[in-house]
PDB file of C-alpha atoms in Angstrom:
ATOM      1  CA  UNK A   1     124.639 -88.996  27.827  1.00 46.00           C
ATOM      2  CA  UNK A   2     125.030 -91.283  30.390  1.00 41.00           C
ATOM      3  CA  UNK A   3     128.414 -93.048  30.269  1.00 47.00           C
ATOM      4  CA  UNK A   4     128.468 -96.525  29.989  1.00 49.00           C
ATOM      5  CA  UNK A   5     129.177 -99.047  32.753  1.00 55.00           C
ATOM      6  CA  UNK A   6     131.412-101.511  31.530  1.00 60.00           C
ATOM      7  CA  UNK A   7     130.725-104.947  31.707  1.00 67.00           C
ATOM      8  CA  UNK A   8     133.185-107.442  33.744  1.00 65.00           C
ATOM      9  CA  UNK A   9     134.369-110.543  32.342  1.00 70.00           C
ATOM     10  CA  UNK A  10     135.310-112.995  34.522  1.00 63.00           C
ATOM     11  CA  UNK A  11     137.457-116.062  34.374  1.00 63.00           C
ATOM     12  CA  UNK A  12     135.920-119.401  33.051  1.00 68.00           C
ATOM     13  CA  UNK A  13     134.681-121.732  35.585  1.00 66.00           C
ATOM     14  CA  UNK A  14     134.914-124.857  33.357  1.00 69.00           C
ATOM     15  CA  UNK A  15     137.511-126.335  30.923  1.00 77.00           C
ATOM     16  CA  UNK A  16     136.184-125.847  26.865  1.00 77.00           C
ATOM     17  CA  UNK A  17     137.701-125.223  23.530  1.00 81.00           C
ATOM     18  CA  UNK A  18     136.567-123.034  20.718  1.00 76.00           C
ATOM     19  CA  UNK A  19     137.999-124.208  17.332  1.00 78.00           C
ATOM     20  CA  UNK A  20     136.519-122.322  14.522  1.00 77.00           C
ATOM     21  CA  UNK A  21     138.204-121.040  11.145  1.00 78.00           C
ATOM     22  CA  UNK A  22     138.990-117.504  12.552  1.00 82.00           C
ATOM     23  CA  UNK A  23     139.827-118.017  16.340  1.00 84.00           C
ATOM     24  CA  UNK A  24     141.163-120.874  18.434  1.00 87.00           C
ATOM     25  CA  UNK A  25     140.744-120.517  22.376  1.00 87.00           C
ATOM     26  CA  UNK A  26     141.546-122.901  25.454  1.00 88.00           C
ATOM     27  CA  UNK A  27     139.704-121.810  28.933  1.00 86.00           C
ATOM     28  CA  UNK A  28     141.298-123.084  31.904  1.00 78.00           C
ATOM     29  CA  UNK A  29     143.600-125.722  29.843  1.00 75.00           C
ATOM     30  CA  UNK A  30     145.077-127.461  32.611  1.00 75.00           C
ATOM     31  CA  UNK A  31     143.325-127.591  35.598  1.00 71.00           C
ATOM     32  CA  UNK A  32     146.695-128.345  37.896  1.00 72.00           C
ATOM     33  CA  UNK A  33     147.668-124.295  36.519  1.00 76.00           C
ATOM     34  CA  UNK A  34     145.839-122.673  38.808  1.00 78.00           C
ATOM     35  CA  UNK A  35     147.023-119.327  37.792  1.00 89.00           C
ATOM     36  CA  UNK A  36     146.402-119.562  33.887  1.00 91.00           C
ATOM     37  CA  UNK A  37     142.768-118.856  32.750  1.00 92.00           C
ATOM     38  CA  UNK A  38     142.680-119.136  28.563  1.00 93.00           C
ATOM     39  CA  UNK A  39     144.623-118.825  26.102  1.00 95.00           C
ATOM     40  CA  UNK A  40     143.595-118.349  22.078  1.00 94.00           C
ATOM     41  CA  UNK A  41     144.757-116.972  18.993  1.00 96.00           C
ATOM     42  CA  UNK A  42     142.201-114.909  16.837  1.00 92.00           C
ATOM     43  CA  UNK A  43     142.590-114.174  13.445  1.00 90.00           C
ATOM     44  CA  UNK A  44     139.158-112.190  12.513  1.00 82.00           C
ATOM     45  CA  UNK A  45     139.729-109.478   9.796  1.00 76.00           C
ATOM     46  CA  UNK A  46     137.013-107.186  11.554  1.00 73.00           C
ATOM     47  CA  UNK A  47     137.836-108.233  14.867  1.00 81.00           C
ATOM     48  CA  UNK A  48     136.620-106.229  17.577  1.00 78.00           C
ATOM     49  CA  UNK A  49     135.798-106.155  21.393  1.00 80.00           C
ATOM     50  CA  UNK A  50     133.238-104.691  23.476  1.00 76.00           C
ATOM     51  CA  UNK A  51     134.698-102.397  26.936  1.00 81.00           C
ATOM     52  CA  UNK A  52     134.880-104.438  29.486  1.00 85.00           C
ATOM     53  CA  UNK A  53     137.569-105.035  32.655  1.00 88.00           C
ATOM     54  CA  UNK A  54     138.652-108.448  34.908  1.00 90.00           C
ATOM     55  CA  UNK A  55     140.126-109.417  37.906  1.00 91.00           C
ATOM     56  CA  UNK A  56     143.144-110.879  35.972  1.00 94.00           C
ATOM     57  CA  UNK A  57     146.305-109.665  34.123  1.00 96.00           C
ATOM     58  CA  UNK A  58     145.557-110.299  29.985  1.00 97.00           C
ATOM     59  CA  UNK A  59     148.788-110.154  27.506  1.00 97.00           C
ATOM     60  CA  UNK A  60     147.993-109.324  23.873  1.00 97.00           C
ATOM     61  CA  UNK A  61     150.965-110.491  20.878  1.00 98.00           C
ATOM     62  CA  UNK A  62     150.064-109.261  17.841  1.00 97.00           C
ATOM     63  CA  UNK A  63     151.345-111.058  15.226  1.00 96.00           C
ATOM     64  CA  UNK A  64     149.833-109.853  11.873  1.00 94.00           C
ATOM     65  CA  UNK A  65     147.606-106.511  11.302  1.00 93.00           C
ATOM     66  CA  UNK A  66     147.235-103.347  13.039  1.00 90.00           C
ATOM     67  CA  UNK A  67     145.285-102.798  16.045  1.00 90.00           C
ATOM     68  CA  UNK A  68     143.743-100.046  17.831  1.00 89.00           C
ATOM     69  CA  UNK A  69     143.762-100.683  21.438  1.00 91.00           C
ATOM     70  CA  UNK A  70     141.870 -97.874  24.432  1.00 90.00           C
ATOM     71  CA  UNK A  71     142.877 -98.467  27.938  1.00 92.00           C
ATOM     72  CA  UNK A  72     140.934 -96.458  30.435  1.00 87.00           C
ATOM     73  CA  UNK A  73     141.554 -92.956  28.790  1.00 82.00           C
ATOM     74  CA  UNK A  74     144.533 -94.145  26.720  1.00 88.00           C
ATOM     75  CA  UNK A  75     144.469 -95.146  22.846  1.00 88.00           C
ATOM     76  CA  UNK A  76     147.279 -97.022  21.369  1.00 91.00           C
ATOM     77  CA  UNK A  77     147.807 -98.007  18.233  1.00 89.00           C
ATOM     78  CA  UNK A  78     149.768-101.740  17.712  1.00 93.00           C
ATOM     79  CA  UNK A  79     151.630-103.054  15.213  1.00 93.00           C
ATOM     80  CA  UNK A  80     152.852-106.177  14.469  1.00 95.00           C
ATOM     81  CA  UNK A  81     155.364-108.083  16.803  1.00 95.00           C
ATOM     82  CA  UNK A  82     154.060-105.827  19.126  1.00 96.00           C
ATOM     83  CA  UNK A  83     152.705-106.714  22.781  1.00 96.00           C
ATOM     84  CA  UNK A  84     151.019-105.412  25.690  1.00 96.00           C
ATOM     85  CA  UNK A  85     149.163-105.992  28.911  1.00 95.00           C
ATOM     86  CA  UNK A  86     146.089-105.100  30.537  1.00 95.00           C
ATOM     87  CA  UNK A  87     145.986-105.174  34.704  1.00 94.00           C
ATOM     88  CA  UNK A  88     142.687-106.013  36.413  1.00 94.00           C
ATOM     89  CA  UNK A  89     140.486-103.241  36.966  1.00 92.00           C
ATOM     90  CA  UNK A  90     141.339-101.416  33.626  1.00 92.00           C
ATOM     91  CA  UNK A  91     138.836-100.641  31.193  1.00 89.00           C
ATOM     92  CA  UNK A  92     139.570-101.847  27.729  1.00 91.00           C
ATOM     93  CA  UNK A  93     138.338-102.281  24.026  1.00 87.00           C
ATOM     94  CA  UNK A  94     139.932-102.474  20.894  1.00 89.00           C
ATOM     95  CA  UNK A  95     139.430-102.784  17.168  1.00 84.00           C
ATOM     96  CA  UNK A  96     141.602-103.709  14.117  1.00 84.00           C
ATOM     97  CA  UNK A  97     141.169-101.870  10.780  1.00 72.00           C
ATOM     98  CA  UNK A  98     139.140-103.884   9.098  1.00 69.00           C
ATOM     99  CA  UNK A  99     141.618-104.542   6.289  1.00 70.00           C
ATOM    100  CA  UNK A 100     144.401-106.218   7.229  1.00 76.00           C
ATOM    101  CA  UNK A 101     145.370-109.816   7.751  1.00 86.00           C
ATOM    102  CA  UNK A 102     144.652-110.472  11.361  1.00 92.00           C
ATOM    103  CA  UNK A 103     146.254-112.668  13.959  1.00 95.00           C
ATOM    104  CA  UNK A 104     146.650-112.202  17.723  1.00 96.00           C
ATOM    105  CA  UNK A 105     147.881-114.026  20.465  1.00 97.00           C
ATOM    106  CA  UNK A 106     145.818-113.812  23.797  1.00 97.00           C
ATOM    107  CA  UNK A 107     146.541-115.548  27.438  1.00 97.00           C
ATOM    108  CA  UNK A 108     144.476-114.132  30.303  1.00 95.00           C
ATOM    109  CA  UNK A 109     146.265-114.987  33.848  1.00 95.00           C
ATOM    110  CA  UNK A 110     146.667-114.257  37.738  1.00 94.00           C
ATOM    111  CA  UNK A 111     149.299-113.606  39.739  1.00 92.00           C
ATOM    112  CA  UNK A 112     148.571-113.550  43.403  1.00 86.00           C
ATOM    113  CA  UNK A 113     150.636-117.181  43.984  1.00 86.00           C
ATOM    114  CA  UNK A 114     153.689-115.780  42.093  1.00 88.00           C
ATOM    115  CA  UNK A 115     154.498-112.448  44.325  1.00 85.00           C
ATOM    116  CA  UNK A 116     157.679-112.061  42.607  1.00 84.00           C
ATOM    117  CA  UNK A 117     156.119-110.797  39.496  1.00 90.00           C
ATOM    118  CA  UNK A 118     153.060-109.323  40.685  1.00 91.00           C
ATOM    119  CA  UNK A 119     154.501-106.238  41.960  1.00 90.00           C
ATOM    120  CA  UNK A 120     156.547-105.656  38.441  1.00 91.00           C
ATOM    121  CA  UNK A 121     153.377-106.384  36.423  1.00 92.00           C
ATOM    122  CA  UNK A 122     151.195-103.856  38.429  1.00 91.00           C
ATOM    123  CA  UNK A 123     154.413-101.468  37.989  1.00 89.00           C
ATOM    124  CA  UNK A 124     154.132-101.143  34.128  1.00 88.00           C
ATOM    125  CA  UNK A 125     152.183 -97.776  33.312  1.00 86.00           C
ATOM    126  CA  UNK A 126     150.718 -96.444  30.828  1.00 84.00           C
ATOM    127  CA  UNK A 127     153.379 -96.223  28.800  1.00 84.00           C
ATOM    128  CA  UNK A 128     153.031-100.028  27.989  1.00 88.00           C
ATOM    129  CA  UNK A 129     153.394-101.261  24.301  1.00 92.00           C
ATOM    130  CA  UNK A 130     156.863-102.971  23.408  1.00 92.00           C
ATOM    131  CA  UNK A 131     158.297-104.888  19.856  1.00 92.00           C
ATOM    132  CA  UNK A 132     159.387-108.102  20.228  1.00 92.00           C
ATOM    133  CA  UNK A 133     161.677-108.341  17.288  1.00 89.00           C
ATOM    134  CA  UNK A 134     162.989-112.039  18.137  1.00 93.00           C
ATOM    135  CA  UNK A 135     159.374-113.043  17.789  1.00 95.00           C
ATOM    136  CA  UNK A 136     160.075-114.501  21.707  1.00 97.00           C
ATOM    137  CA  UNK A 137     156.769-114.069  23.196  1.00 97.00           C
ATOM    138  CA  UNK A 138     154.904-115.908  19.601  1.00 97.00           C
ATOM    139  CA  UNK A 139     157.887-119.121  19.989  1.00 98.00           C
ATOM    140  CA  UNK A 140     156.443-119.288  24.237  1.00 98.00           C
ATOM    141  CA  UNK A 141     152.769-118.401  23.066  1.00 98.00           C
ATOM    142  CA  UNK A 142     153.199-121.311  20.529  1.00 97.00           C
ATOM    143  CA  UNK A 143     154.182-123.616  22.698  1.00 97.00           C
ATOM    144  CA  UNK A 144     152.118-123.255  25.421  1.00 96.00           C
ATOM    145  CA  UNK A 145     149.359-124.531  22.548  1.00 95.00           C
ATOM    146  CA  UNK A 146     151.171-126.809  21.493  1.00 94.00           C
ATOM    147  CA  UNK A 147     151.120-128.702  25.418  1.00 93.00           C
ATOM    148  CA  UNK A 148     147.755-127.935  25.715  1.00 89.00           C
ATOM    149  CA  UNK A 149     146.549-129.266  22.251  1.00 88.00           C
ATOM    150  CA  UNK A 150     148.707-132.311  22.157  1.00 84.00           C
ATOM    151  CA  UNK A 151     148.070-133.834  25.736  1.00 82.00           C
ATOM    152  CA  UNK A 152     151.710-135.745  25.986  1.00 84.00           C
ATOM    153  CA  UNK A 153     153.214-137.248  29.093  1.00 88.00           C
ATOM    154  CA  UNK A 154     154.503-133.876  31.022  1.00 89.00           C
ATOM    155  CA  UNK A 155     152.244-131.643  29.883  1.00 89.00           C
ATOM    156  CA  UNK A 156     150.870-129.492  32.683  1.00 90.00           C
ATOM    157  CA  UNK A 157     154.786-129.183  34.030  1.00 93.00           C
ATOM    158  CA  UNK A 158     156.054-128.082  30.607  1.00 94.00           C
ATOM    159  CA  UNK A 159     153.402-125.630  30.199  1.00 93.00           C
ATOM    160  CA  UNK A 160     153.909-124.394  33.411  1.00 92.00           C
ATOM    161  CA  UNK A 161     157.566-123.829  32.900  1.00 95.00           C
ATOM    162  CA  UNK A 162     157.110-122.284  29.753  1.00 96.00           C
ATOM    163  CA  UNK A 163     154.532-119.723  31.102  1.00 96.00           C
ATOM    164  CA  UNK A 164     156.858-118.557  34.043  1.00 95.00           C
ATOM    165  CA  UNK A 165     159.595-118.439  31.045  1.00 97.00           C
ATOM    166  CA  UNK A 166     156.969-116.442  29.301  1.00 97.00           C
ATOM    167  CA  UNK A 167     156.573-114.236  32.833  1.00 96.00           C
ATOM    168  CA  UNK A 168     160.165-113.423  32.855  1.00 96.00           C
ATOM    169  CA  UNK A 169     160.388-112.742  29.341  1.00 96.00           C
ATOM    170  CA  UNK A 170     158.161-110.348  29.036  1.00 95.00           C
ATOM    171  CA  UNK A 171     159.562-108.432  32.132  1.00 92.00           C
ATOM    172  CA  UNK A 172     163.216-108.385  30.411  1.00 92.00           C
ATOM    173  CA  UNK A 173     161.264-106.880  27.385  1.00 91.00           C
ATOM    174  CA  UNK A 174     160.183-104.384  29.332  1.00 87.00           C
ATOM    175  CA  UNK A 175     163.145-103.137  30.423  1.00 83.00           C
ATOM    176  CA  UNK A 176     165.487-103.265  27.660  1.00 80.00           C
ATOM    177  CA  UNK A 177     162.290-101.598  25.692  1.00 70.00           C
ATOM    178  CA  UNK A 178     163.862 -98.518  23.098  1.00 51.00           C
ATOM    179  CA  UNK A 179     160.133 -96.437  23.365  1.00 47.00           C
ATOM    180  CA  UNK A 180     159.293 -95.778  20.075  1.00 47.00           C
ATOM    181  CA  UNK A 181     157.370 -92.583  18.718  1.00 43.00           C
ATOM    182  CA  UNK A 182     154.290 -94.260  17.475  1.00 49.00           C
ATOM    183  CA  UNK A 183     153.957 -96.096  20.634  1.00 57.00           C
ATOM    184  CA  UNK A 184     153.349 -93.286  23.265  1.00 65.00           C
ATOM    185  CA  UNK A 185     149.760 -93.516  24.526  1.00 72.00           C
ATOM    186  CA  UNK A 186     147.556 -91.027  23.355  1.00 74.00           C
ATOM    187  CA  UNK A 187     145.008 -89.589  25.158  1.00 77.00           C
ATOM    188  CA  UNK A 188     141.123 -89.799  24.345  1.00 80.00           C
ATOM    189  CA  UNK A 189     138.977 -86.515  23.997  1.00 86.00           C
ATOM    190  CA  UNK A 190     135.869 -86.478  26.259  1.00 88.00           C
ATOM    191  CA  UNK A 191     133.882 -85.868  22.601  1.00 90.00           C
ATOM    192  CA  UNK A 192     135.415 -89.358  21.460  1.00 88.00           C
ATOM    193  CA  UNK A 193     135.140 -91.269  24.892  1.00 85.00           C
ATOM    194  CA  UNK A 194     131.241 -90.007  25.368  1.00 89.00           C
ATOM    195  CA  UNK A 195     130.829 -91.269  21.602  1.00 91.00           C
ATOM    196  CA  UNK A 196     132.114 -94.440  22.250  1.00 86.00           C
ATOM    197  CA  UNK A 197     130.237 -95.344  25.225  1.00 84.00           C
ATOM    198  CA  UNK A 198     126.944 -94.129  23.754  1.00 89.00           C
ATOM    199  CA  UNK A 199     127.403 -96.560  20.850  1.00 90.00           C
ATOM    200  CA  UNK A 200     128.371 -99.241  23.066  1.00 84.00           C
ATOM    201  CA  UNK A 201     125.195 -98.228  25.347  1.00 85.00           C
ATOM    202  CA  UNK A 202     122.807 -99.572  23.094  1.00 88.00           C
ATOM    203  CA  UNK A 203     124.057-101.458  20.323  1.00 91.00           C
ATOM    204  CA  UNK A 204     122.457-101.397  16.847  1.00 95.00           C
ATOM    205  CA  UNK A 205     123.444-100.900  13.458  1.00 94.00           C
ATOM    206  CA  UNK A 206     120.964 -97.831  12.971  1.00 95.00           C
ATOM    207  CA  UNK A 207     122.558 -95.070  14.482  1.00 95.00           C
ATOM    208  CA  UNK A 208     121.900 -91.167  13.710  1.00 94.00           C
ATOM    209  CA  UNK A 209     124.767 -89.680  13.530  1.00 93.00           C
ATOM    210  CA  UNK A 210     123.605 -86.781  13.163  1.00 94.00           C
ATOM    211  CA  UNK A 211     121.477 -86.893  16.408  1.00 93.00           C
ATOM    212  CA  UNK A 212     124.011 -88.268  18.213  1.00 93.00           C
ATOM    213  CA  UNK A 213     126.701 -84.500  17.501  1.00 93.00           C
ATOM    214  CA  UNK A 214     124.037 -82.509  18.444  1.00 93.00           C
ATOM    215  CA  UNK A 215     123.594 -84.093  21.767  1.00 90.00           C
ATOM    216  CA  UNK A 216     127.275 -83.807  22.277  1.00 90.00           C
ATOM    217  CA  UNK A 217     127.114 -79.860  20.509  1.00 92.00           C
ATOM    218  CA  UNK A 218     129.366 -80.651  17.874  1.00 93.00           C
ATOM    219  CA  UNK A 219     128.801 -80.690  14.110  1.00 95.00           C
ATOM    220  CA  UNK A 220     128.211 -84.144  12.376  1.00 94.00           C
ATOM    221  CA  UNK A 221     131.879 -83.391  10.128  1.00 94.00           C
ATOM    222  CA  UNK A 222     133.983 -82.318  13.264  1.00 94.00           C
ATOM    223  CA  UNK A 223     132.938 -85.470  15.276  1.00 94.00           C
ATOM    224  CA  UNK A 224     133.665 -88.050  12.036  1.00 94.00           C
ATOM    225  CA  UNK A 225     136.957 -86.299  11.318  1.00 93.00           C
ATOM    226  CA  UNK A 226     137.560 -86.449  15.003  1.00 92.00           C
ATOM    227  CA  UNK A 227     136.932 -90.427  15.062  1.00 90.00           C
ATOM    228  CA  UNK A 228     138.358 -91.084  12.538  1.00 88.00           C
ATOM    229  CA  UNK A 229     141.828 -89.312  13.487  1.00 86.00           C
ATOM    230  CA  UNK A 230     141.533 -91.250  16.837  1.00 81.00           C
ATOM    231  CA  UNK A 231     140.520 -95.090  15.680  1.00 79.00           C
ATOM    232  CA  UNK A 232     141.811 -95.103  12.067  1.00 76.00           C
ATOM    233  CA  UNK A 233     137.925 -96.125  11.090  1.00 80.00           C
ATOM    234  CA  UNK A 234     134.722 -94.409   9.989  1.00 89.00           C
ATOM    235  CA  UNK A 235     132.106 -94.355  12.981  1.00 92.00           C
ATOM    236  CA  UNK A 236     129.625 -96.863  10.674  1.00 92.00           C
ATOM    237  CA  UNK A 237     132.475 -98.930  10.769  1.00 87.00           C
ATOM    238  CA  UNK A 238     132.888 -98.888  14.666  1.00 87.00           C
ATOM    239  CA  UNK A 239     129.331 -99.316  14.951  1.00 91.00           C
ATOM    240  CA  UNK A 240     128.957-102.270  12.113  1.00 89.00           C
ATOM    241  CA  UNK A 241     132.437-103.846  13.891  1.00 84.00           C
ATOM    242  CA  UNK A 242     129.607-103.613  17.065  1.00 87.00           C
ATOM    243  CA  UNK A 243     126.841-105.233  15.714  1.00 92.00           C
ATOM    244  CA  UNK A 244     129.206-107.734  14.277  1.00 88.00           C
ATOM    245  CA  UNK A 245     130.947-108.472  18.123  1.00 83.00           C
ATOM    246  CA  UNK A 246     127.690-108.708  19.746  1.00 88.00           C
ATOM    247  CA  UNK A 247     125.598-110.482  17.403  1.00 92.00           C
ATOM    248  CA  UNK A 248     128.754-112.953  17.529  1.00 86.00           C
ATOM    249  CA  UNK A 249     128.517-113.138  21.731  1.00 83.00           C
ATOM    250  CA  UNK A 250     124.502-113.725  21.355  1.00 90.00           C
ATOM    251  CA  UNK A 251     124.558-116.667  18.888  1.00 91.00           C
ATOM    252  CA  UNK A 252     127.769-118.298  20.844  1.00 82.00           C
ATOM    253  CA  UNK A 253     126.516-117.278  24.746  1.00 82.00           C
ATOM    254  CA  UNK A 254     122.789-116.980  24.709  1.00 90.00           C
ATOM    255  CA  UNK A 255     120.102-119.192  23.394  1.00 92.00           C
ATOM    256  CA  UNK A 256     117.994-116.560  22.364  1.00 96.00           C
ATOM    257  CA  UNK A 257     116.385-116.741  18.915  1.00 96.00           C
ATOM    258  CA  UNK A 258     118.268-115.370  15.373  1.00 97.00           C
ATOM    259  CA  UNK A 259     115.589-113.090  15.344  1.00 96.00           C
ATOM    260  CA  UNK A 260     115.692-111.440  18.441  1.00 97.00           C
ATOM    261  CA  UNK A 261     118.904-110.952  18.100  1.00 97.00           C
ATOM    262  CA  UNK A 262     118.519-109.441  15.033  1.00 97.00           C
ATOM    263  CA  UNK A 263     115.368-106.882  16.382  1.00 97.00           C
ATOM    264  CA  UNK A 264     117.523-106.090  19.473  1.00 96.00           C
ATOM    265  CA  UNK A 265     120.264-104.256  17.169  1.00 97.00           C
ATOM    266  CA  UNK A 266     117.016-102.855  15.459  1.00 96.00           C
ATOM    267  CA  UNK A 267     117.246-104.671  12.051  1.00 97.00           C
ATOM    268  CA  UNK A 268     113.820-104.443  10.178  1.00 95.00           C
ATOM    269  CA  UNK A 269     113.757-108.472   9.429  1.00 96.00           C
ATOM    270  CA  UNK A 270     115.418-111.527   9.995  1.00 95.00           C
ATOM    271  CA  UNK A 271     116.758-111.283   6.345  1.00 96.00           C
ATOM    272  CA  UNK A 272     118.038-108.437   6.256  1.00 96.00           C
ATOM    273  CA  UNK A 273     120.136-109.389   9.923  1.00 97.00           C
ATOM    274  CA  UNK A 274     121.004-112.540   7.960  1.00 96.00           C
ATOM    275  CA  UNK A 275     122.308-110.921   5.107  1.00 96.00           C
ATOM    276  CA  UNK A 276     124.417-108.093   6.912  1.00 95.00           C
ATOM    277  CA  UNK A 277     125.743-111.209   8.969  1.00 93.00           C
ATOM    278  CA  UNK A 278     127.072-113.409   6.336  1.00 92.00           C
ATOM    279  CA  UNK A 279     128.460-110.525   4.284  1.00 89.00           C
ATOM    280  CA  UNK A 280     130.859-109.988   6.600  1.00 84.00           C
ATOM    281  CA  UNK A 281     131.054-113.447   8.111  1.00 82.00           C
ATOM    282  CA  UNK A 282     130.915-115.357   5.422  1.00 85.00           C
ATOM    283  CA  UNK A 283     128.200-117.373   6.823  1.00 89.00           C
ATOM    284  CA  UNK A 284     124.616-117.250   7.935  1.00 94.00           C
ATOM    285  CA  UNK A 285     123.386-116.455  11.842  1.00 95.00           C
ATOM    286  CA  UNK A 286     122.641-120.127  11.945  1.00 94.00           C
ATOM    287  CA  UNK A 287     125.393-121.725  10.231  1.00 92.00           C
ATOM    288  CA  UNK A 288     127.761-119.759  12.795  1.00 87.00           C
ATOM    289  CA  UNK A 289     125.629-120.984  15.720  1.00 89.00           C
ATOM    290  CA  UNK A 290     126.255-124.637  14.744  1.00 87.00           C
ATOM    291  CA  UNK A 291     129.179-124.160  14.011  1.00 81.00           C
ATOM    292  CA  UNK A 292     130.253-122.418  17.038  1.00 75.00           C
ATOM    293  CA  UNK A 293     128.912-125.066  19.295  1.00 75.00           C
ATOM    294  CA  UNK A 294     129.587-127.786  17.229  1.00 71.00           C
ATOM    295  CA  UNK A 295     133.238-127.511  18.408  1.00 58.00           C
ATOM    296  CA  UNK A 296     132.764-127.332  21.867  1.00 56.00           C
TER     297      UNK A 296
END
C-alpha cells in the first residue's frame, strides 16, 4: 500500500461565512487581524475530518462529546472542556463517536508577527491535551464571535485584544496543566496507520475488508478488533464518517454534479447516494448544496 499524501489546507484568501444548523465558521473575520485566519464552532454528531496539515497554528475546545484526535503518529482521545493545538506541518485527522452531542470550538491562526509566543507554541510536544475546568478558553472563544458577528464600533481592537488574551491563556494552561492518565498520547500501530491512509486513498463507501487484511497479512477479526481498540469506532463507521466528510467538501467546494459525486465513492445510483446522504444528514445531496451556499 502506498501511504497517502496528505492534502494541505491553506488559509482563506477571502472573507465568507458559513451558517448552517450544524456548524458556524468565519474565514478571515477582520481583515485589519492579519494573524487570525477562521474561526467556527461545529456541532455535527458524525463529525469527521479528512488528514491534512497547514502552514498555521489551529486550537481545538471541545465543548460537548468525545473526540478522537491522530497527530502525525499520535492518537488522543478528548473529552469535554478539553483543548489542544496543532503546529503547521503536522499531519492531522480526527473523528467523534458518532453518538454523542457534538460541539467544538475551532480558530486557525499565525504567529510569525507575535515572536513572543511563537517560540512557546512550537515548544508544546506531544504531550499536548489540557482541561480547562473554568471553561476560560469557551468565555474568549465566545467572544471573539460575538465581535465578529455583531460588527459594533471597536470591533477589530476588541477582538484583537481578546485573541492575545486568548494567546496567553492558553500558555498559563499549559503550564499549570495536572497531566491526566487518559490524556497521554498513544501511539498508532503501522497496521492501523497503513489502514487509515488506504481508506483515505480512495474514498468510497464499498470497501472489502476483507481484501484490504490480507494485503496488510492480518486476519479480517485482528484488524477490526485492532481499530476499534484504537478509534473507539467500527471501520464501516470510519469509512461511512468518510464518505459522509467528502461528499460534504464536494457539494460545498466543487460544482461537480450529485451524481458524480455519488459514482466517485462508487455508489450504484444517484438514489441510493441520496438516500445514504440524508439518512445521516437529515437532508438530501441537493437540499444541502442550497443550503450550504445559500448562506454564503
Amino acid at each position: 500500500m502506498i501511504e497517502t499524501k496528505p492534502e494541505k489546507m491553506g488559509k482563506p484568501h477571502s472573507t465568507s461565512v458559513v451558517e448552517s444548523d450544524t456548524e458556524m465558521r468565519f474565514e478571515l473575520p477582520f481583515t485589519d487581524i492579519h494573524n487570525m485566519f477562521y474561526i467556527g464552532i461545529n456541532a455535527t454528531e458524525d463529525w469527521t475530518v479528512r488528514t491534512h496539515y497547514h502552514d498555521h497554528f489551529e486550537l481545538c475546545y471541545l465543548d460537548q462529546g468525545q473526540l478522537t484526535y491522530f497527530i502525525d503518529k499520535s492518537v488522543y482521545h478528548i473529552n469535554e472542556c478539553e483543548l489542544f493545538i496543532t503546529k503547521p506541518g503536522e499531519r492531522h485527522y480526527g473523528l467523534t463517536d458518532g453518538i454523542s452531542h457534538f460541539r467544538l470550538y475551532y480558530l486557525g491562526f499565525k504567529l510569525d508577527m507575535l515572536r513572543a509566543f511563537e517560540g512557546e507554541y512550537y515548544g508544546i510536544g506531544v504531550d499536548r491535551v489540557i482541561t480547562d475546568e473554568e471553561h476560560q478558553i469557551k468565555r474568549l472563544f465566545e467572544q471573539i464571535i460575538g465581535e465578529v458577528r455583531n460588527r459594533r464600533q471597536g470591533s477589530t481592537e476588541m477582538a484583537q485584544g481578546l485573541f492575545l488574551q486568548l494567546l496567553a491563556t492558553l500558555l498559563r494552561l499549559h503550564l499549570d496543566r495536572t497531566t491526566l492518565g487518559d490524556n497521554k498520547p498513544k501511539t498508532l500501530k503501522p497496521m492501523i496507520i497503513k489502514l487509515m491512509d488506504y481508506l483515505q486513498e480512495e474514498i468510497r463507501h464499498d470497501h472489502n475488508i476483507e481484501e484490504i487484511a490480507e494485503k496488510l497479512h492480518i486476519s479480517r477479526s485482528h484488524l477490526a478488533r485492532e481499530f476499534k481498540t484504537t478509534t473507539g469506532m467500527t471501520i464501516g463507521e470510519y469509512i461511512r464518517n468518510l464518505c459522509l466528510d467528502n461528499a460534504k467538501y464536494q457539494l460545498r467546494e466543487t460544482d461537480k454534479s450529485i451524481s458524480v459525486i455519488g459514482e466517485e465513492m462508487r455508489f450504484v445510483s444517484i438514489h441510493t447516494f441520496s438516500i445514504f446522504f440524508k439518512h445521516y444528514m437529515g437532508m438530501s445531496p441537493l437540499e444541502y448544496r442550497k443550503q450550504i451556499r445559500g448562506n454564503r
